[in-house]
Short mmCIF file of C-alpha atoms in Angstrom, two decimals:
data_model
loop_
_atom_site.label_atom_id
_atom_site.label_comp_id
_atom_site.label_asym_id
_atom_site.label_seq_id
_atom_site.Cartn_x
_atom_site.Cartn_y
_atom_site.Cartn_z
CA MET Y 1 47.28 54.31 77.60
CA ASN Y 2 44.23 55.69 75.89
CA LYS Y 3 44.02 58.76 77.91
CA ILE Y 4 47.64 59.46 77.45
CA LEU Y 5 47.48 59.11 73.64
CA ALA Y 6 44.28 61.26 73.45
CA THR Y 7 45.84 63.92 75.66
CA ALA Y 8 49.02 63.93 73.84
CA GLY Y 9 46.95 64.09 70.47
CA VAL Y 10 45.03 67.15 71.87
CA VAL Y 11 48.24 68.83 73.09
CA LEU Y 12 49.95 68.34 69.72
CA LEU Y 13 46.91 69.87 67.85
CA LEU Y 14 46.94 72.93 70.13
CA VAL Y 15 50.73 73.34 69.75
CA GLY Y 16 50.44 73.08 66.06
CA LEU Y 17 47.57 75.66 65.98
CA GLY Y 18 49.52 77.90 68.21
CA LEU Y 19 52.65 77.67 66.00
CA GLY Y 20 50.52 78.26 62.93
CA PHE Y 21 49.41 81.63 64.18
CA ARG Y 22 52.93 82.63 65.57
CA SER Y 23 54.45 85.50 63.49
CA VAL Y 24 57.70 84.88 61.68
CA SER Y 25 60.13 87.63 60.88
CA VAL Y 26 63.42 88.15 59.08
CA GLY Y 27 65.43 90.94 60.43
CA SER Y 28 62.96 93.80 60.96
CA VAL Y 29 60.56 92.48 58.33
CA ASP Y 30 57.31 90.70 59.39
CA CYS Y 31 56.76 87.70 57.23
CA GLY Y 32 53.46 86.92 58.78
CA SER Y 33 52.44 83.48 59.99
CA ALA Y 34 51.95 80.04 58.41
CA PHE Y 35 48.21 80.56 58.46
CA SER Y 36 48.25 84.24 57.30
CA PRO Y 37 51.45 85.26 55.37
CA ALA Y 38 52.14 88.82 55.10
CA GLY Y 39 50.45 90.63 52.13
CA GLY Y 40 52.31 92.35 49.35
CA ILE Y 41 55.91 91.92 48.42
CA THR Y 42 58.07 90.23 51.13
CA PRO Y 43 61.80 89.50 50.93
CA MET Y 44 62.87 86.10 49.50
CA ALA Y 45 64.24 85.29 53.00
CA CYS Y 46 60.65 85.10 54.18
CA ASP Y 47 60.06 82.20 51.84
CA GLY Y 48 62.35 79.89 53.64
CA LYS Y 49 61.14 80.91 57.15
CA LEU Y 50 57.51 80.45 56.16
CA ASP Y 51 58.21 77.13 54.56
CA ASN Y 52 59.92 75.86 57.64
CA SER Y 53 56.98 77.13 59.80
CA VAL Y 54 54.38 75.46 57.65
CA THR Y 55 56.38 72.24 57.75
CA LEU Y 56 56.45 72.34 61.55
CA VAL Y 57 52.84 73.11 61.86
CA THR Y 58 51.91 70.36 59.43
CA VAL Y 59 54.01 67.72 61.33
CA MET Y 60 52.47 68.76 64.66
CA LEU Y 61 48.90 68.58 63.30
CA VAL Y 62 49.37 65.34 61.52
CA ALA Y 63 51.08 63.84 64.77
CA GLY Y 64 48.12 65.06 66.86
CA VAL Y 65 45.60 63.49 64.51
CA LEU Y 66 47.45 60.26 64.35
CA ALA Y 67 47.73 60.11 68.19
CA LEU Y 68 43.96 60.58 68.46
CA VAL Y 69 43.06 58.15 65.79
CA LEU Y 70 45.46 55.52 67.61
CA ALA Y 71 43.70 56.31 70.88
CA LEU Y 72 40.19 55.59 69.28
CA VAL Y 73 41.42 52.35 67.59
CA LEU Y 74 42.89 51.14 70.88
CA LYS Y 75 39.58 51.95 72.67
CA LYS Y 76 37.63 50.08 69.95
CA VAL Y 77 39.94 47.02 70.22
CA ARG Y 78 39.84 46.93 73.91
CA ASP Y 79 35.95 47.35 73.99
CA ARG Y 80 35.57 44.48 71.47
CA ARG Y 81 37.95 42.27 73.49
CA VAL Y 82 36.00 42.87 76.73
CA ASN Y 83 32.72 42.17 75.01
CA ALA Y 84 33.85 38.92 73.35
#
C-alpha cells in the first residue's frame, strides 16, 4: 500500500508540474502557462483559461503531496506497530 501511495504521489506531482508548463491559448493568441503567463496585454479570455489551468495544477500538486504524506504516515505507523 505504501509503495502504491508513494508512486501515485510522485506521478501526481510530475503530472502537475507538466500541466503547469503546458501552454494555454485562446484562438490564435498564446496566453502562456500557469507557471509563466504571457507578458504584455493579453485578451480577457486568457484570464479564464489561465485560472482553470492554475486550479488544475494546484489540485494535482496538493493531491500528490497528500499522497506522499499519507504514505509516510502509514510507514511510520506500520514501523511503530512492528517494533511494539
